[in-house]
Coordinates of C-alpha atoms in Angstrom, one line a residue:
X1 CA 9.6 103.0 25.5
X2 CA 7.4 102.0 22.2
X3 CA 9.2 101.1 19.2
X4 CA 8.3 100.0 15.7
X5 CA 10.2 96.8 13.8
X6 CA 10.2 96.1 10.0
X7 CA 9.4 91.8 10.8
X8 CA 9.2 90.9 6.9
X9 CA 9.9 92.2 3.6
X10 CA 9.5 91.0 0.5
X11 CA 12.6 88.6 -0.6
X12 CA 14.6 90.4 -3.1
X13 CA 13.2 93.3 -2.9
X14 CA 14.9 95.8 -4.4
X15 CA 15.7 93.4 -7.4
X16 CA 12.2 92.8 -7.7
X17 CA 11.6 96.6 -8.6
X18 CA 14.3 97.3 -10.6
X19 CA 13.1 94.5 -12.8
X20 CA 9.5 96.4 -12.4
X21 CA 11.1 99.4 -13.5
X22 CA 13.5 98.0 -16.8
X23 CA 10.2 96.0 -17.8
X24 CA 8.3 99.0 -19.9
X25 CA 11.9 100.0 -21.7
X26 CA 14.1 96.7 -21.9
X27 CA 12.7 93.2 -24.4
X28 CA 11.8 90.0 -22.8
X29 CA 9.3 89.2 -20.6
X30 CA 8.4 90.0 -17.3
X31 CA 10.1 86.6 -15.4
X32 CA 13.0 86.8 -17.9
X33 CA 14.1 90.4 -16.9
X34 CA 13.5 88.9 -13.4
X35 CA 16.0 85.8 -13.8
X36 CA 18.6 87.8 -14.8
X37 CA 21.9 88.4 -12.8
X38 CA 20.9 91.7 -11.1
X39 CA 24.2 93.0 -8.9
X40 CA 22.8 94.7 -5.5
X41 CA 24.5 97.5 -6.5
X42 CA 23.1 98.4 -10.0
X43 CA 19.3 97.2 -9.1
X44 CA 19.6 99.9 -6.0
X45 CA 21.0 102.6 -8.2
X46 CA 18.3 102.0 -10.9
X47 CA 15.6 101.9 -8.2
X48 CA 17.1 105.1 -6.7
X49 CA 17.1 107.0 -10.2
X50 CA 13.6 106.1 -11.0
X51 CA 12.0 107.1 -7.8
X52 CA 13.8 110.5 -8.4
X53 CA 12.1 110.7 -11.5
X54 CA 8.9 110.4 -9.7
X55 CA 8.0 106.9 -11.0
X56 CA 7.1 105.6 -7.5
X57 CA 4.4 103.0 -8.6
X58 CA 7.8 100.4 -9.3
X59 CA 8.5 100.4 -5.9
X60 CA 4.9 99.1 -4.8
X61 CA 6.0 95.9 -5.6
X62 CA 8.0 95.4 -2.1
X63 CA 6.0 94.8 0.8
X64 CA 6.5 95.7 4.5
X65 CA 5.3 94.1 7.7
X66 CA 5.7 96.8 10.9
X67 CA 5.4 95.4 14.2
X68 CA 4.3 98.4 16.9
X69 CA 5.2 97.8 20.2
X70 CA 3.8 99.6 23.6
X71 CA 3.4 103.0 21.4
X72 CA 0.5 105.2 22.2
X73 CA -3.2 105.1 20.5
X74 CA -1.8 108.7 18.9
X75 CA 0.6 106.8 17.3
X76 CA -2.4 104.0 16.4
X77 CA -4.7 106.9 15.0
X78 CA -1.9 108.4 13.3
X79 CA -1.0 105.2 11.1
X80 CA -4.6 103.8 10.5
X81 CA -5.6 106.9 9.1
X82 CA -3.1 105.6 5.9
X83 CA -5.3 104.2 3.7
X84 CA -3.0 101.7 1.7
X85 CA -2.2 99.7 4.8
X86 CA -3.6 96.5 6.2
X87 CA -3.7 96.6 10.0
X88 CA -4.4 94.2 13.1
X89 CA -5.0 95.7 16.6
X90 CA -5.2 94.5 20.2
X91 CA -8.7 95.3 21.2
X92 CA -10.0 97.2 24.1
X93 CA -13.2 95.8 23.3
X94 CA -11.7 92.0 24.7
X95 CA -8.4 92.4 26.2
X96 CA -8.7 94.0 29.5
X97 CA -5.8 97.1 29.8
X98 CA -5.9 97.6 33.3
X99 CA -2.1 96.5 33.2
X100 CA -1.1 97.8 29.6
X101 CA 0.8 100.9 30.8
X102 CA 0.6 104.1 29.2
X103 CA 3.5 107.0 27.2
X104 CA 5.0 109.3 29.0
X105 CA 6.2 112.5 27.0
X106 CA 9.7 114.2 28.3
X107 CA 8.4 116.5 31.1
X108 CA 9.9 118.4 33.5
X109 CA 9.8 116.6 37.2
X110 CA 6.7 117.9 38.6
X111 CA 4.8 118.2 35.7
X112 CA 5.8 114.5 34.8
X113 CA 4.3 113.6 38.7
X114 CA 1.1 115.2 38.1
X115 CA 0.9 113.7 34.4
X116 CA 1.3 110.5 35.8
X117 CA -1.3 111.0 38.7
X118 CA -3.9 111.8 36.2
X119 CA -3.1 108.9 34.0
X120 CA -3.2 106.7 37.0
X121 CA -6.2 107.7 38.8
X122 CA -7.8 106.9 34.7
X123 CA -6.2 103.5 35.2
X124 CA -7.8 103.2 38.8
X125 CA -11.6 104.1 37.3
X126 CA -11.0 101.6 34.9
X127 CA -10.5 98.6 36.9
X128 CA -13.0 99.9 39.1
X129 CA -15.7 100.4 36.4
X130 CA -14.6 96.8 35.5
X131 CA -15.2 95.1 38.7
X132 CA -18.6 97.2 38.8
X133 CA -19.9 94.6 35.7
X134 CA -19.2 97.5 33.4
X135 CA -18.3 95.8 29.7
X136 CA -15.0 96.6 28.6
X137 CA -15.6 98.2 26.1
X138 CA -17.6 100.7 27.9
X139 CA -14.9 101.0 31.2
X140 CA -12.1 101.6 28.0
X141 CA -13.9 105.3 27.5
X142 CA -12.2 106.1 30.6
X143 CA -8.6 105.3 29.4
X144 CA -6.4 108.3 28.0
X145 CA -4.9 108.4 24.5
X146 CA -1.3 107.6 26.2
X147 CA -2.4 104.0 26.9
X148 CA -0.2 101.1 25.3
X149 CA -1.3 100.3 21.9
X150 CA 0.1 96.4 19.5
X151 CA -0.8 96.2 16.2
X152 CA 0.9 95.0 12.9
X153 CA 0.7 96.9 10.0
X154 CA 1.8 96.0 6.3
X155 CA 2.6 98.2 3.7
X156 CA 4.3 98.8 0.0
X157 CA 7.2 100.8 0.1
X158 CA 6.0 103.9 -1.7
X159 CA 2.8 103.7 1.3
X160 CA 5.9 103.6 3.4
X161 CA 8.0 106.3 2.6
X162 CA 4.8 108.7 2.7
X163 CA 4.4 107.3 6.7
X164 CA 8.3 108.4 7.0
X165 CA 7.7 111.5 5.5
X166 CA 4.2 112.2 7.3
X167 CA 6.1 111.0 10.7
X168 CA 9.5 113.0 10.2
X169 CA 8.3 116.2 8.2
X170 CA 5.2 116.4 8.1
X171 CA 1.6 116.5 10.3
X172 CA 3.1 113.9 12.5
X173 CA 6.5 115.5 13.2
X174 CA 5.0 117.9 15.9
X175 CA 4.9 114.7 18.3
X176 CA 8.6 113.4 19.6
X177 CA 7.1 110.1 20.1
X178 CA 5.9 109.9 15.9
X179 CA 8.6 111.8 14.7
X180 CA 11.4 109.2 16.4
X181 CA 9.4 106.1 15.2
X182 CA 9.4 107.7 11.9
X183 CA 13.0 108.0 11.7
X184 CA 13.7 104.2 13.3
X185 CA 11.8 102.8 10.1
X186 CA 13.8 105.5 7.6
X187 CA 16.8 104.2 9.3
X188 CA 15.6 100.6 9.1
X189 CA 14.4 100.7 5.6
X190 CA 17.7 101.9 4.5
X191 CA 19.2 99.1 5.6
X192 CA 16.9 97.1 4.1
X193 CA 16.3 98.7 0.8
X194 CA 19.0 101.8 0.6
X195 CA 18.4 102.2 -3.0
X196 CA 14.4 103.4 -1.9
X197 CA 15.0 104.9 1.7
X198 CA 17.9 106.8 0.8
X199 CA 16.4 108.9 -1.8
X200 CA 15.3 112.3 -0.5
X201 CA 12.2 113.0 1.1
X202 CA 10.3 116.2 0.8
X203 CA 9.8 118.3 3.9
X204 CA 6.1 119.4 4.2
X205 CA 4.9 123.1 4.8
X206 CA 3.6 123.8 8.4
X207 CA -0.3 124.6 7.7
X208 CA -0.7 128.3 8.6
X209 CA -5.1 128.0 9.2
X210 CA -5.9 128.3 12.6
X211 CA -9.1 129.5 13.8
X212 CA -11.3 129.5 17.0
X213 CA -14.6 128.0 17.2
X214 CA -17.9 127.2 19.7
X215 CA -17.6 123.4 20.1
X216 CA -20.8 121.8 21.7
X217 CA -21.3 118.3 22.3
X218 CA -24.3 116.0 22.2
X219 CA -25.5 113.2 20.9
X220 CA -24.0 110.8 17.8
X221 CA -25.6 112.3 14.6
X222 CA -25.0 111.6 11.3
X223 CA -26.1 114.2 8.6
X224 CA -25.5 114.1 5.1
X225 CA -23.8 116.9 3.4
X226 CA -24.2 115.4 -0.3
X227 CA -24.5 112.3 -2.4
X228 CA -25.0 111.2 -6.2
X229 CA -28.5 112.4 -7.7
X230 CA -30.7 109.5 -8.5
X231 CA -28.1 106.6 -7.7
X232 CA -30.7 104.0 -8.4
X233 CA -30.9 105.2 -12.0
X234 CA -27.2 105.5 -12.5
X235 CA -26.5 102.3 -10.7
X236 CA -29.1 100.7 -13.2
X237 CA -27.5 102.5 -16.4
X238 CA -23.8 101.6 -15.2
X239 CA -24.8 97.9 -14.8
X240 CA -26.8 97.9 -18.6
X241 CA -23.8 99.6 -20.6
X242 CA -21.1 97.4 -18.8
X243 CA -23.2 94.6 -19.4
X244 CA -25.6 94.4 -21.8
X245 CA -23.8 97.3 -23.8
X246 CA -26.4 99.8 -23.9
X247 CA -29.6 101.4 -22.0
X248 CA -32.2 100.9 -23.6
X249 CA -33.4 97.5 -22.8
X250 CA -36.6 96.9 -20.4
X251 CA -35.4 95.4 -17.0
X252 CA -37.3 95.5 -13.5
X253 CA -35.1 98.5 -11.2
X254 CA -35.7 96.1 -8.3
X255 CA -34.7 93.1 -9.9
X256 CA -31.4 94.9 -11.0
X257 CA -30.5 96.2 -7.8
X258 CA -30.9 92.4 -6.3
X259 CA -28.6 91.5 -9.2
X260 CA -25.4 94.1 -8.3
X261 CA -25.8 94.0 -4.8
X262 CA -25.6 90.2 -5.0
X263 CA -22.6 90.3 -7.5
X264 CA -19.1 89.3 -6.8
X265 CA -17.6 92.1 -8.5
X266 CA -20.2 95.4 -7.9
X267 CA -18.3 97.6 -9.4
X268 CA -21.8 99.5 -10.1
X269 CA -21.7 100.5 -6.7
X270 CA -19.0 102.4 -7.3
X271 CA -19.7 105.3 -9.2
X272 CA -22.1 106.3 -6.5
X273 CA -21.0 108.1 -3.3
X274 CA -22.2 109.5 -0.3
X275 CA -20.7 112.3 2.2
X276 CA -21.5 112.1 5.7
X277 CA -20.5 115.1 8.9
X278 CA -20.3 112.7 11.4
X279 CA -20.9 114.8 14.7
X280 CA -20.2 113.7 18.4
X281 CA -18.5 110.2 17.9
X282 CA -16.1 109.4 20.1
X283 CA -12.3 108.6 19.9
X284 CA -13.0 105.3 20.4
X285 CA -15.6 105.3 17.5
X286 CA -13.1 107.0 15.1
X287 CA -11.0 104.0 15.7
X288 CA -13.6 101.4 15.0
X289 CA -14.6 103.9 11.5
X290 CA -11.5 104.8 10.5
X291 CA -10.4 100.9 10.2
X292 CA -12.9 100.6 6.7
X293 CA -9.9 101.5 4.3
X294 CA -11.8 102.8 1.0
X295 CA -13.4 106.0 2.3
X296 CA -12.2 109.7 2.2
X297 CA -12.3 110.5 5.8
X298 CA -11.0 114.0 7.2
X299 CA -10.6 113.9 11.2
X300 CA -9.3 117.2 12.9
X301 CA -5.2 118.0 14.0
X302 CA -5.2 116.5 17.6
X303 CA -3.0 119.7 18.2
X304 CA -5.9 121.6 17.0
X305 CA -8.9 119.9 18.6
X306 CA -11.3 121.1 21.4
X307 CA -12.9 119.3 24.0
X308 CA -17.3 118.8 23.2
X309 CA -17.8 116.6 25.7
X310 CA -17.9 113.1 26.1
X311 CA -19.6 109.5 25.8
X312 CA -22.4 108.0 28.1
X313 CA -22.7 104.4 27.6
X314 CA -26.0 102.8 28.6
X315 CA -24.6 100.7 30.6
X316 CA -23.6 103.3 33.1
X317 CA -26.2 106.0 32.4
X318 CA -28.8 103.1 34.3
X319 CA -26.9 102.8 36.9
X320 CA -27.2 106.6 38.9
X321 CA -24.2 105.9 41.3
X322 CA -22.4 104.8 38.2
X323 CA -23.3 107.4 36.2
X324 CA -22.5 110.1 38.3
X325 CA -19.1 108.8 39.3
X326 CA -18.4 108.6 35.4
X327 CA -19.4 112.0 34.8
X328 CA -17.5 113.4 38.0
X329 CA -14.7 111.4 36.9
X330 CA -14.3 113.2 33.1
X331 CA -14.9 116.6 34.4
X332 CA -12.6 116.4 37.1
X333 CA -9.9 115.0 34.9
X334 CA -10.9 118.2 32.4
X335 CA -10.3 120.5 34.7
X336 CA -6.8 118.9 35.8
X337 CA -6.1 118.5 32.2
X338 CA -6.9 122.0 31.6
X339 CA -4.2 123.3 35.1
X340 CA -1.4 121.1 33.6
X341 CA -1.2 123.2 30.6
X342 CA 0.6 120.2 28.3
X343 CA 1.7 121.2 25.3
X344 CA 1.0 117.8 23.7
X345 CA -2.4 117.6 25.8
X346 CA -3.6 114.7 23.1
X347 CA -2.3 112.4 25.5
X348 CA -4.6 112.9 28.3
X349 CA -7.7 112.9 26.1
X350 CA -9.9 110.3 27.1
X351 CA -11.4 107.6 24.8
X352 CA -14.8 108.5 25.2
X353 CA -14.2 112.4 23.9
X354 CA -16.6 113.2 21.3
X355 CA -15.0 114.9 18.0
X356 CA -16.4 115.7 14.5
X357 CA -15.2 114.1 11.2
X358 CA -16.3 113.8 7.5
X359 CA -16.5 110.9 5.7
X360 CA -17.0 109.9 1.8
X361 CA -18.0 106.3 0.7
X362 CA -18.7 104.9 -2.4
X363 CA -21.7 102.2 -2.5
X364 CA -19.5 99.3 -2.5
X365 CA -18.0 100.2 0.7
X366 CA -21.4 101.0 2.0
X367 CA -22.2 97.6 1.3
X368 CA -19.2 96.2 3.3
X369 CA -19.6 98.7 5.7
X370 CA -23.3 98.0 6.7
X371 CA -22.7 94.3 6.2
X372 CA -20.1 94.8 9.6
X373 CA -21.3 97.2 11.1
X374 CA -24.7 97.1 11.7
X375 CA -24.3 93.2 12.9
X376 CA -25.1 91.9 16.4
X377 CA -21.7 91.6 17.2
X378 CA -20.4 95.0 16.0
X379 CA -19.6 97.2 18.8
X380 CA -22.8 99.3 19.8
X381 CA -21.4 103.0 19.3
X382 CA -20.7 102.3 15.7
X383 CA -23.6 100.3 15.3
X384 CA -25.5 102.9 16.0
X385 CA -24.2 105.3 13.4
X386 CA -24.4 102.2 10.6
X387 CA -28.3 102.1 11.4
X388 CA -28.3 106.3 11.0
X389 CA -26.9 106.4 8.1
X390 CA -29.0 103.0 6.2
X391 CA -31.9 104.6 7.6
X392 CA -31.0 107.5 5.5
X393 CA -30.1 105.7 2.4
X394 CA -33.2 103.9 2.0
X395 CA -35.2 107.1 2.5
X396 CA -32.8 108.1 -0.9
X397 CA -33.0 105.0 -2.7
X398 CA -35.3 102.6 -1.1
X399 CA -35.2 99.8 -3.8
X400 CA -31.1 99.8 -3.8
X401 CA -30.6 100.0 0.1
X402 CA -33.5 97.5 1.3
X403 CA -30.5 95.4 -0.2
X404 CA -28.2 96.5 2.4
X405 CA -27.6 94.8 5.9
X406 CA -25.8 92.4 8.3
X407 CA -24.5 89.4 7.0
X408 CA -27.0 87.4 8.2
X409 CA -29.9 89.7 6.0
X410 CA -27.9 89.6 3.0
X411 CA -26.9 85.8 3.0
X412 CA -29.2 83.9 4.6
X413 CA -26.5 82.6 7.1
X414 CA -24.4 84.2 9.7
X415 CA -20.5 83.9 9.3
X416 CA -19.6 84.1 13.2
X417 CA -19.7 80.6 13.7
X418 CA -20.0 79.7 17.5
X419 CA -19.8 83.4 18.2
X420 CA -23.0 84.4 16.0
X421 CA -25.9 85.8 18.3
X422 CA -28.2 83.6 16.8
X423 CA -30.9 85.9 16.1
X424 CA -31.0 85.9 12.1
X425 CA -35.0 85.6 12.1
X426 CA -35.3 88.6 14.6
X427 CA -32.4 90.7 12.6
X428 CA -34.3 90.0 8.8
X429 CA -37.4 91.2 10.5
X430 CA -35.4 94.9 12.1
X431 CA -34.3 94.7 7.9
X432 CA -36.6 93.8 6.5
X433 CA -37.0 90.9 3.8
X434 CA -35.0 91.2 0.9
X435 CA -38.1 89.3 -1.1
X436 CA -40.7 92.2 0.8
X437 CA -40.9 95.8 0.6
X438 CA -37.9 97.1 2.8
X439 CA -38.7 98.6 6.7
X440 CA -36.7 101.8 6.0
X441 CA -37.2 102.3 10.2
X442 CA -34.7 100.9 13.5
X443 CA -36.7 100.6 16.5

């Protein structure tokens, strides 16, 4: 059985915000309001009050450290789609999980027999994919969404009272598994912090849209639905009145992009954004995308989603026996999938099903993002989409994006140490040379 366990909080916590909250309304400063003699129960009562009042920012000042232990990638999707979080994962694209084990859901005797035949026989084409020279994270397409998921994840405490409240009333509570790790951290953080957990939480309205649509599958795409007009031109006027206090001095566009993208603080890339439908990535893939923290991304209710097909790694698709044992292998589990009738069906999808999701990002995450993403190292699926979309950038703004790249492109250097690929001088020529006009193509 998976379980979640608050490791660390910050020391004092609760004494720590209600000097946060007396600090706006009460003299003295802010470390002699902290030194003085707080009892536990007046700081817990003050905190309690204030968050009533709906002044939640004083509790962001206490920090969390979740441990998650053997739950299921549901669970995993479910919290990294919080986007005030910092998280660390066991990856499938390294650790092999032939042996991980996998959630059962509370099902009737037979069922639960043929729910485990069909997670098994996954389990089986795994290991067998493996021993085949298949990369991991290509055989790991096979696994279902029950499989055993570790990760740490640490959070403030108003970031944590929304996951109890997501988990226990609200999109989460629909799943027996989140709902009962939501309430063992509300029945944790009361223990830790009663004066936060123990005030109310609001219960969340069941959405009422449903609707029935044609799903297809196919191949990744990345279309853009809508972005800033002319984002070199605002970029360029952002950076002259935060800087030079005005517009109407004569500077070089190219020159000026060099100069932001190479800043430590681009905050010029910020006030242009992009919006992306992201169409037949798999679950695996939204992992690996939803990890970038500073986007808007909107992925479709699991209880809500249809299957479109699935991923064909190139590393099976050349090899014909391989490839038609993979594909025999999903439609086969499909079709079982589709007899068992589960209610909570989410947990027999299989890594490699494609789904559809929207993302916004801002041109500073762009910048991070394509500086990870479209490295050597950076798993291929997601790779992929990082090229799509700077391929589409620098057809919009060709003299900001040519900036844009792997690590190695921007810096000069690669930052992998001993695990680098060690082809900088073949990756700045697939770029482009920052000092050149930019290739705007990906061969």
């Amino acid at each position: 059985m998976g379980k979640v366990v608050i490791v660390a909080s910050t020391p004092d916590l609760e004494k720590l915000c209600a000097a946060a909250a007396s600090i706006s309304t009460t003299p003295g400063s802010a470390l002699e309001i902290m030194e003085r003699e707080w009892e536990k129960e007046r700081a817990e009562r003050l905190v309690s009050n204030v968050l009533k009042m709906g002044h939640a920012t004083t509790v962001e000042h206490a920090c969390f450290t979740l441990a998650f232990e053997n739950v299921s990638m549901l669970v995993e999707q479910f919290m990294i789609e919080f986007r005030l979080a910092s998280f660390t994962v066991k990856s499938r694209r390294y650790v092999d999980f032939s042996e991980m084990g996998y959630y059962s859901p509370d099902l009737a005797g037979d069922v639960m027999e043929k729910y485990r035949g069909l997670v098994e026989r996954l389990f089986e084409e795994y290991r067998f994919f493996l021993g085949e020279g298949i990369p991991r994270e290509d055989a790991r397409f096979l696994l279902p969404y029950c499989l055993h998921s570790n990760f740490f994840c640490t959070v403030n405490a108003r970031e944590l009272r929304h996951i109890i409240q997501a988990a226990v009333w609200g999109r989460g509570s629909k799943y027996p598994e989140i709902r009962a790790l939501g309430q063992s951290l509300w029945e944790q953080g009361k223990k830790i912090a009663p004066g936060i957990f123990k005030v109310p939480f609001k219960k969340v309205a069941e959405e009422k849209f449903r609707t029935e649509v044609k799903v297809v599958g196919g191949e990744l795409e990345a279309e853009m639905l809508a972005f800033t007009e002319e984002p070199e031109k605002l970029v360029a006027q952002t950076f002259l009145i935060g800087r030079m206090q005005g517009i109407e001095a004569e500077v070089d566009i190219e020159e000026l992009m060099r100069l932001v993208c190479e800043s430590e603080r681009p905050r010029e890339l910020e006030q242009i954004s992009f919006t992306w439908w992201i169409k037949n990535l798999s679950l695996a893939g939204l992992t690996h995308l939803a990890r970038h923290r500073m986007q808007s991304l909107v992925v479709p209710s699991f209880s809500e989603m249809r299957e479109k097909g699935f991923i064909m790694p190139d590393s099976i698709r050349q090899k014909v026996l391989l490839k038609e044992r993979y594909e025999r292998v999903c439609r086969e589990h499909l079709k079982a999938k589709a007899e068992l009738g589960l209610k909570d069906e989410v947990y027999l999808f299989l890594c490699g099903n494609l789904v559809d999701v929207v993302t916004t990002m801002n041109g500073r995450e762009l910048l991070h993002f394509m500086r990870l993403r479209t490295c050597q190292r950076a798993q291929w699926e997601i790779r992929n989409l990082a090229e799509m979309m700077l391929g589409q950038l620098r057809e919009i703004a060709p003299r900001l994006f040519k900036y844009f790249g792997p690590s190695c492109y921007l810096w000069g250097y690669c930052p992998e140490g001993k695990l680098s690929c060690g082809e900088q001088e073949k990756m700045r020529e697939r770029y482009g040379e920052v000092n050149n006009e930019a290739d705007c193509t990906f061969n």
